[in-house]
PDB file of C-alpha atoms in Angstrom:
ATOM      1  CA  UNK A 282      -3.070  -5.597 -15.984  1.00  0.00           C
ATOM      2  CA  UNK A 283      -1.890  -2.561 -14.075  1.00  0.00           C
ATOM      3  CA  UNK A 284       1.657  -1.504 -13.223  1.00  0.00           C
ATOM      4  CA  UNK A 285       3.555   1.444 -11.808  1.00  0.00           C
ATOM      5  CA  UNK A 286       7.092   2.631 -12.461  1.00  0.00           C
ATOM      6  CA  UNK A 287       8.743   5.124 -10.176  1.00  0.00           C
ATOM      7  CA  UNK A 288      11.554   6.551 -12.239  1.00  0.00           C
ATOM      8  CA  UNK A 289      13.924   7.431  -9.387  1.00  0.00           C
ATOM      9  CA  UNK A 290      14.760   5.149  -6.487  1.00  0.00           C
ATOM     10  CA  UNK A 291      16.445   8.011  -4.590  1.00  0.00           C
ATOM     11  CA  UNK A 292      15.958  11.784  -4.767  1.00  0.00           C
ATOM     12  CA  UNK A 293      18.022  14.252  -2.757  1.00  0.00           C
ATOM     13  CA  UNK A 294      17.048  17.930  -2.370  1.00  0.00           C
ATOM     14  CA  UNK A 295      18.042  20.784  -0.125  1.00  0.00           C
ATOM     15  CA  UNK A 296      15.575  22.151   2.395  1.00  0.00           C
ATOM     16  CA  UNK A 297      13.489  24.910   0.835  1.00  0.00           C
ATOM     17  CA  UNK A 298      13.960  23.726  -2.762  1.00  0.00           C
ATOM     18  CA  UNK A 299      11.280  22.083  -4.945  1.00  0.00           C
ATOM     19  CA  UNK A 300      10.541  18.355  -4.879  1.00  0.00           C
ATOM     20  CA  UNK A 301       9.694  16.260  -7.967  1.00  0.00           C
ATOM     21  CA  UNK A 302       9.017  12.533  -7.660  1.00  0.00           C
ATOM     22  CA  UNK A 303       8.220  10.889 -10.973  1.00  0.00           C
ATOM     23  CA  UNK A 304       5.683   8.144 -11.637  1.00  0.00           C
ATOM     24  CA  UNK A 305       4.418   6.450 -14.783  1.00  0.00           C
ATOM     25  CA  UNK A 306       1.570   3.976 -14.773  1.00  0.00           C
ATOM     26  CA  UNK A 307      -0.089   1.403 -16.971  1.00  0.00           C
ATOM     27  CA  UNK A 308      -3.726   0.459 -16.638  1.00  0.00           C
ATOM     28  CA  UNK A 309      -6.328  -1.265 -18.788  1.00  0.00           C
ATOM     29  CA  UNK A 310      -9.195   0.656 -17.265  1.00  0.00           C
ATOM     30  CA  UNK A 311      -9.879   4.111 -15.879  1.00  0.00           C
ATOM     31  CA  UNK A 312      -7.403   4.181 -13.029  1.00  0.00           C
ATOM     32  CA  UNK A 313      -7.436   5.645  -9.586  1.00  0.00           C
ATOM     33  CA  UNK A 314      -3.989   6.923  -8.680  1.00  0.00           C
ATOM     34  CA  UNK A 315      -2.540   7.595  -5.265  1.00  0.00           C
ATOM     35  CA  UNK A 316       0.620   8.750  -3.573  1.00  0.00           C
ATOM     36  CA  UNK A 317       1.435   7.304  -0.160  1.00  0.00           C
ATOM     37  CA  UNK A 318       4.253   8.236   2.213  1.00  0.00           C
ATOM     38  CA  UNK A 319       5.979   5.859   4.622  1.00  0.00           C
ATOM     39  CA  UNK A 320       8.170   7.145   7.412  1.00  0.00           C
ATOM     40  CA  UNK A 321      10.658   4.714   9.008  1.00  0.00           C
ATOM     41  CA  UNK A 322       8.958   1.961  10.993  1.00  0.00           C
ATOM     42  CA  UNK A 323       5.556   3.450  10.296  1.00  0.00           C
ATOM     43  CA  UNK A 324       2.561   2.464   8.195  1.00  0.00           C
ATOM     44  CA  UNK A 325       1.473   4.069   4.955  1.00  0.00           C
ATOM     45  CA  UNK A 326      -0.167   7.487   4.954  1.00  0.00           C
ATOM     46  CA  UNK A 327      -2.239   8.742   2.035  1.00  0.00           C
ATOM     47  CA  UNK A 328      -0.903  12.008   0.587  1.00  0.00           C
ATOM     48  CA  UNK A 329      -3.396  12.462  -2.229  1.00  0.00           C
ATOM     49  CA  UNK A 330      -5.580  10.611  -4.731  1.00  0.00           C
ATOM     50  CA  UNK A 331      -6.889  11.052  -8.260  1.00  0.00           C
ATOM     51  CA  UNK A 332     -10.230   9.465  -9.124  1.00  0.00           C
ATOM     52  CA  UNK A 333     -11.213  10.969 -12.534  1.00  0.00           C
ATOM     53  CA  UNK A 334     -12.157  14.426 -11.285  1.00  0.00           C
ATOM     54  CA  UNK A 335      -9.742  17.378 -11.531  1.00  0.00           C
ATOM     55  CA  UNK A 336      -6.413  16.440 -13.092  1.00  0.00           C
ATOM     56  CA  UNK A 337      -4.445  18.582 -10.622  1.00  0.00           C
ATOM     57  CA  UNK A 338      -4.807  17.047  -7.210  1.00  0.00           C
ATOM     58  CA  UNK A 339      -3.857  18.767  -3.986  1.00  0.00           C
ATOM     59  CA  UNK A 340      -2.893  16.709  -0.980  1.00  0.00           C
ATOM     60  CA  UNK A 341      -1.676  17.113   2.545  1.00  0.00           C
ATOM     61  CA  UNK A 342       1.495  18.888   3.665  1.00  0.00           C
ATOM     62  CA  UNK A 343       1.689  21.030   0.518  1.00  0.00           C
ATOM     63  CA  UNK A 344       2.047  18.153  -1.953  1.00  0.00           C
ATOM     64  CA  UNK A 345       0.239  18.025  -5.265  1.00  0.00           C
ATOM     65  CA  UNK A 346       0.208  15.798  -8.335  1.00  0.00           C
ATOM     66  CA  UNK A 347      -0.950  16.189 -11.918  1.00  0.00           C
ATOM     67  CA  UNK A 348      -2.638  13.373 -13.842  1.00  0.00           C
ATOM     68  CA  UNK A 349      -1.534  13.402 -17.499  1.00  0.00           C
ATOM     69  CA  UNK A 350      -3.343  10.705 -19.443  1.00  0.00           C
ATOM     70  CA  UNK A 351      -1.446  11.327 -22.681  1.00  0.00           C
ATOM     71  CA  UNK A 352       1.861  10.751 -20.867  1.00  0.00           C
ATOM     72  CA  UNK A 353       0.482   8.113 -18.451  1.00  0.00           C
ATOM     73  CA  UNK A 354       2.175  10.047 -15.678  1.00  0.00           C
ATOM     74  CA  UNK A 355       1.264  11.133 -12.166  1.00  0.00           C
ATOM     75  CA  UNK A 356       4.259  13.060 -10.840  1.00  0.00           C
ATOM     76  CA  UNK A 357       4.326  14.341  -7.257  1.00  0.00           C
ATOM     77  CA  UNK A 358       5.564  17.847  -6.515  1.00  0.00           C
ATOM     78  CA  UNK A 359       6.050  20.223  -3.610  1.00  0.00           C
ATOM     79  CA  UNK A 360       7.277  23.814  -3.970  1.00  0.00           C
ATOM     80  CA  UNK A 361       9.525  23.814  -0.908  1.00  0.00           C
ATOM     81  CA  UNK A 362      10.960  20.767   0.857  1.00  0.00           C
ATOM     82  CA  UNK A 363      10.991  20.493   4.626  1.00  0.00           C
ATOM     83  CA  UNK A 364      13.235  18.244   6.687  1.00  0.00           C
ATOM     84  CA  UNK A 365      10.164  16.328   7.853  1.00  0.00           C
ATOM     85  CA  UNK A 366       9.432  15.324   4.232  1.00  0.00           C
ATOM     86  CA  UNK A 367      12.324  12.837   4.288  1.00  0.00           C
ATOM     87  CA  UNK A 368      10.645   9.452   3.827  1.00  0.00           C
ATOM     88  CA  UNK A 369       9.783   6.743   1.288  1.00  0.00           C
ATOM     89  CA  UNK A 370       7.120   7.665  -1.252  1.00  0.00           C
ATOM     90  CA  UNK A 371       4.986   5.205  -3.190  1.00  0.00           C
ATOM     91  CA  UNK A 372       2.960   5.798  -6.331  1.00  0.00           C
ATOM     92  CA  UNK A 373      -0.047   3.472  -6.477  1.00  0.00           C
ATOM     93  CA  UNK A 374      -2.587   2.553  -9.154  1.00  0.00           C
ATOM     94  CA  UNK A 375      -5.948   0.863  -8.793  1.00  0.00           C
ATOM     95  CA  UNK A 376      -8.335  -0.009 -11.601  1.00  0.00           C
ATOM     96  CA  UNK A 377     -11.661   1.730 -11.051  1.00  0.00           C
ATOM     97  CA  UNK A 378     -13.894  -0.335 -13.320  1.00  0.00           C
ATOM     98  CA  UNK A 379     -13.152  -3.784 -11.983  1.00  0.00           C
ATOM     99  CA  UNK A 380     -15.574  -4.725  -9.232  1.00  0.00           C
ATOM    100  CA  UNK A 381     -13.747  -7.805  -8.076  1.00  0.00           C
ATOM    101  CA  UNK A 382     -11.252  -6.465  -5.597  1.00  0.00           C
ATOM    102  CA  UNK A 383      -9.719  -3.212  -6.886  1.00  0.00           C
ATOM    103  CA  UNK A 384      -6.334  -4.181  -5.517  1.00  0.00           C
ATOM    104  CA  UNK A 385      -3.659  -1.532  -5.142  1.00  0.00           C
ATOM    105  CA  UNK A 386      -0.500  -1.939  -7.211  1.00  0.00           C
ATOM    106  CA  UNK A 387       2.516  -0.150  -5.743  1.00  0.00           C
ATOM    107  CA  UNK A 388       5.599   1.198  -7.437  1.00  0.00           C
ATOM    108  CA  UNK A 389       9.008   0.324  -6.084  1.00  0.00           C
ATOM    109  CA  UNK A 390       9.233   3.504  -4.045  1.00  0.00           C
ATOM    110  CA  UNK A 391      11.348   6.663  -4.074  1.00  0.00           C
ATOM    111  CA  UNK A 392      13.410   7.559  -1.051  1.00  0.00           C
ATOM    112  CA  UNK A 393      13.415  11.321  -0.573  1.00  0.00           C
ATOM    113  CA  UNK A 394      16.362  12.781   1.331  1.00  0.00           C
ATOM    114  CA  UNK A 395      16.321  16.407   2.445  1.00  0.00           C
ATOM    115  CA  UNK A 396      19.604  18.136   3.197  1.00  0.00           C
ATOM    116  CA  UNK A 397      19.751  21.061   5.628  1.00  0.00           C
TER     117      UNK A 397
ATOM    118  CA  UNK B 296     -11.518   6.792  16.448  1.00  0.00           C
ATOM    119  CA  UNK B 297      -9.220   3.807  16.213  1.00  0.00           C
ATOM    120  CA  UNK B 298      -7.609   3.208  12.881  1.00  0.00           C
ATOM    121  CA  UNK B 299      -6.412  -0.165  11.660  1.00  0.00           C
ATOM    122  CA  UNK B 300      -4.867  -2.265  14.416  1.00  0.00           C
ATOM    123  CA  UNK B 301      -2.430  -5.066  13.685  1.00  0.00           C
ATOM    124  CA  UNK B 302      -0.948  -7.599  16.076  1.00  0.00           C
ATOM    125  CA  UNK B 303       1.656  -8.526  16.933  1.00  0.00           C
ATOM    126  CA  UNK B 304       3.975  -5.683  15.924  1.00  0.00           C
ATOM    127  CA  UNK B 305       7.024  -7.925  15.682  1.00  0.00           C
ATOM    128  CA  UNK B 306       7.420 -11.681  15.392  1.00  0.00           C
ATOM    129  CA  UNK B 307      10.322 -14.080  14.997  1.00  0.00           C
ATOM    130  CA  UNK B 308       9.659 -17.573  13.649  1.00  0.00           C
ATOM    131  CA  UNK B 309      11.757 -20.531  12.541  1.00  0.00           C
ATOM    132  CA  UNK B 310      11.714 -21.962   9.027  1.00  0.00           C
ATOM    133  CA  UNK B 311       8.924 -24.493   8.572  1.00  0.00           C
ATOM    134  CA  UNK B 312       6.743 -23.040  11.304  1.00  0.00           C
ATOM    135  CA  UNK B 313       3.313 -21.531  10.863  1.00  0.00           C
ATOM    136  CA  UNK B 314       2.286 -17.973  11.768  1.00  0.00           C
ATOM    137  CA  UNK B 315      -0.979 -16.094  12.242  1.00  0.00           C
ATOM    138  CA  UNK B 316      -1.194 -12.328  11.942  1.00  0.00           C
ATOM    139  CA  UNK B 317      -4.252 -10.347  13.003  1.00  0.00           C
ATOM    140  CA  UNK B 318      -5.950  -7.199  11.811  1.00  0.00           C
ATOM    141  CA  UNK B 319      -8.824  -5.149  13.188  1.00  0.00           C
ATOM    142  CA  UNK B 320     -10.205  -2.761  10.571  1.00  0.00           C
ATOM    143  CA  UNK B 321     -11.059   0.860  11.055  1.00  0.00           C
ATOM    144  CA  UNK B 322     -14.522   1.379  12.504  1.00  0.00           C
ATOM    145  CA  UNK B 323     -17.121   1.333   9.728  1.00  0.00           C
ATOM    146  CA  UNK B 324     -14.914  -0.511   7.241  1.00  0.00           C
ATOM    147  CA  UNK B 325     -16.016  -3.870   5.830  1.00  0.00           C
ATOM    148  CA  UNK B 326     -13.153  -4.860   3.514  1.00  0.00           C
ATOM    149  CA  UNK B 327      -9.691  -6.026   4.530  1.00  0.00           C
ATOM    150  CA  UNK B 328      -6.671  -6.392   2.253  1.00  0.00           C
ATOM    151  CA  UNK B 329      -3.267  -7.822   3.096  1.00  0.00           C
ATOM    152  CA  UNK B 330       0.060  -6.740   1.603  1.00  0.00           C
ATOM    153  CA  UNK B 331       3.620  -8.030   1.932  1.00  0.00           C
ATOM    154  CA  UNK B 332       6.434  -5.475   1.896  1.00  0.00           C
ATOM    155  CA  UNK B 333       9.906  -6.964   1.574  1.00  0.00           C
ATOM    156  CA  UNK B 334      12.835  -4.805   2.644  1.00  0.00           C
ATOM    157  CA  UNK B 335      13.489  -2.019   0.160  1.00  0.00           C
ATOM    158  CA  UNK B 336      10.465  -2.819  -2.002  1.00  0.00           C
ATOM    159  CA  UNK B 337       6.923  -1.614  -2.446  1.00  0.00           C
ATOM    160  CA  UNK B 338       4.051  -3.555  -0.882  1.00  0.00           C
ATOM    161  CA  UNK B 339       2.619  -6.443  -2.894  1.00  0.00           C
ATOM    162  CA  UNK B 340      -1.022  -7.466  -2.770  1.00  0.00           C
ATOM    163  CA  UNK B 341      -1.673 -10.845  -1.138  1.00  0.00           C
ATOM    164  CA  UNK B 342      -5.475 -11.015  -1.013  1.00  0.00           C
ATOM    165  CA  UNK B 343      -8.645  -9.175  -0.073  1.00  0.00           C
ATOM    166  CA  UNK B 344     -11.586 -10.240   2.065  1.00  0.00           C
ATOM    167  CA  UNK B 345     -15.130  -8.951   1.813  1.00  0.00           C
ATOM    168  CA  UNK B 346     -18.236 -10.464   3.390  1.00  0.00           C
ATOM    169  CA  UNK B 347     -16.053 -13.206   4.909  1.00  0.00           C
ATOM    170  CA  UNK B 348     -14.899 -14.430   1.504  1.00  0.00           C
ATOM    171  CA  UNK B 349     -11.662 -14.042  -0.423  1.00  0.00           C
ATOM    172  CA  UNK B 350     -12.592 -11.708  -3.248  1.00  0.00           C
ATOM    173  CA  UNK B 351      -9.273 -11.333  -5.037  1.00  0.00           C
ATOM    174  CA  UNK B 352      -5.836 -12.865  -4.714  1.00  0.00           C
ATOM    175  CA  UNK B 353      -2.401 -11.768  -5.792  1.00  0.00           C
ATOM    176  CA  UNK B 354       0.462 -13.931  -6.971  1.00  0.00           C
ATOM    177  CA  UNK B 355       1.151 -15.741  -3.711  1.00  0.00           C
ATOM    178  CA  UNK B 356       1.272 -19.504  -3.075  1.00  0.00           C
ATOM    179  CA  UNK B 357      -1.480 -21.251  -1.191  1.00  0.00           C
ATOM    180  CA  UNK B 358       0.780 -21.382   1.874  1.00  0.00           C
ATOM    181  CA  UNK B 359      -0.738 -17.946   2.394  1.00  0.00           C
ATOM    182  CA  UNK B 360      -4.336 -18.144   3.544  1.00  0.00           C
ATOM    183  CA  UNK B 361      -6.723 -15.897   5.362  1.00  0.00           C
ATOM    184  CA  UNK B 362     -10.005 -15.479   7.063  1.00  0.00           C
ATOM    185  CA  UNK B 363     -12.459 -12.707   7.781  1.00  0.00           C
ATOM    186  CA  UNK B 364     -14.770 -12.849  10.775  1.00  0.00           C
ATOM    187  CA  UNK B 365     -18.335 -11.510  11.107  1.00  0.00           C
ATOM    188  CA  UNK B 366     -16.986  -8.423  12.918  1.00  0.00           C
ATOM    189  CA  UNK B 367     -14.827  -7.736   9.801  1.00  0.00           C
ATOM    190  CA  UNK B 368     -11.534  -8.478  11.545  1.00  0.00           C
ATOM    191  CA  UNK B 369      -9.137 -10.683   9.636  1.00  0.00           C
ATOM    192  CA  UNK B 370      -6.278 -13.131  10.005  1.00  0.00           C
ATOM    193  CA  UNK B 371      -3.412 -13.924   7.676  1.00  0.00           C
ATOM    194  CA  UNK B 372      -1.912 -17.392   8.030  1.00  0.00           C
ATOM    195  CA  UNK B 373       1.354 -18.498   6.517  1.00  0.00           C
ATOM    196  CA  UNK B 374       2.346 -22.177   6.625  1.00  0.00           C
ATOM    197  CA  UNK B 375       5.749 -23.787   6.134  1.00  0.00           C
ATOM    198  CA  UNK B 376       7.597 -20.503   6.567  1.00  0.00           C
ATOM    199  CA  UNK B 377      10.558 -19.753   4.313  1.00  0.00           C
ATOM    200  CA  UNK B 378      13.364 -17.277   4.896  1.00  0.00           C
ATOM    201  CA  UNK B 379      11.933 -15.265   1.984  1.00  0.00           C
ATOM    202  CA  UNK B 380       8.699 -14.724   3.891  1.00  0.00           C
ATOM    203  CA  UNK B 381      10.528 -12.265   6.149  1.00  0.00           C
ATOM    204  CA  UNK B 382       8.815  -8.936   5.517  1.00  0.00           C
ATOM    205  CA  UNK B 383       6.525  -6.265   6.845  1.00  0.00           C
ATOM    206  CA  UNK B 384       2.922  -7.430   6.517  1.00  0.00           C
ATOM    207  CA  UNK B 385       0.445  -4.608   6.115  1.00  0.00           C
ATOM    208  CA  UNK B 386      -3.291  -4.717   6.559  1.00  0.00           C
ATOM    209  CA  UNK B 387      -5.521  -2.160   4.871  1.00  0.00           C
ATOM    210  CA  UNK B 388      -9.210  -1.686   5.501  1.00  0.00           C
ATOM    211  CA  UNK B 389     -11.789   0.131   3.420  1.00  0.00           C
ATOM    212  CA  UNK B 390     -15.494   0.540   2.982  1.00  0.00           C
ATOM    213  CA  UNK B 391     -15.957  -1.646  -0.070  1.00  0.00           C
ATOM    214  CA  UNK B 392     -12.767  -0.393  -1.776  1.00  0.00           C
ATOM    215  CA  UNK B 393     -13.173   3.300  -1.047  1.00  0.00           C
ATOM    216  CA  UNK B 394     -10.787   5.087   1.296  1.00  0.00           C
ATOM    217  CA  UNK B 395      -8.051   2.610   2.225  1.00  0.00           C
ATOM    218  CA  UNK B 396      -6.508   2.980   5.683  1.00  0.00           C
ATOM    219  CA  UNK B 397      -3.315   1.088   6.453  1.00  0.00           C
ATOM    220  CA  UNK B 398      -2.144  -0.307   9.756  1.00  0.00           C
ATOM    221  CA  UNK B 399       1.440   0.041  10.965  1.00  0.00           C
ATOM    222  CA  UNK B 400       2.182  -3.559  10.066  1.00  0.00           C
ATOM    223  CA  UNK B 401       3.634  -6.714  11.566  1.00  0.00           C
ATOM    224  CA  UNK B 402       7.366  -7.231  11.080  1.00  0.00           C
ATOM    225  CA  UNK B 403       7.927 -10.969  10.545  1.00  0.00           C
ATOM    226  CA  UNK B 404      11.438 -12.355  10.710  1.00  0.00           C
ATOM    227  CA  UNK B 405      12.013 -15.967   9.710  1.00  0.00           C
ATOM    228  CA  UNK B 406      15.274 -17.506  10.931  1.00  0.00           C
TER     229      UNK B 406
END
């Protein structure tokens, strides 16, 4: 079984300061890991994904995440927050080795607030 | 290039009624998955369709059913609606589980 825990339900940063959104996962197989962003009343947009290649993954809008197998973590970072980054962020795991479905399992979400 | 299209965008139903939600996948995609996102929570997997068959199902009662058509579009049906079924329903398409693209969702309110 796979699961995801997002360690903070809310994170507040000032514009121009670093962002850290924390995620721990559990998976029985070799996982694929994703971060999605959801702006109010919008669908989900893929920020980045890890699929067993490089452990440091670069995504869109300056975000990146590091896969640490020993810590079962996949934290999302950005060096400098922008007002437009304010949104809900979801960490997602999917088991790679299971053919039948590869469903996505979402964490509970972290709401990022950016103060001017 | 059109992405994933869901209809309707908003819907209000009464308890006990039935509802059908529709999804057109991104061009070139053959797999459709449905997710339920309750307010303030992460999306939860309902089921996935591939080659017109349900390939995997999450922990949802059989009041939730679906269908995939030969053109890969899909429907989600919910019978005997409960207040707790109020949520944002998201459709995601992929090419056999690679490269998920999500639609903007259907907001269902059950009163």
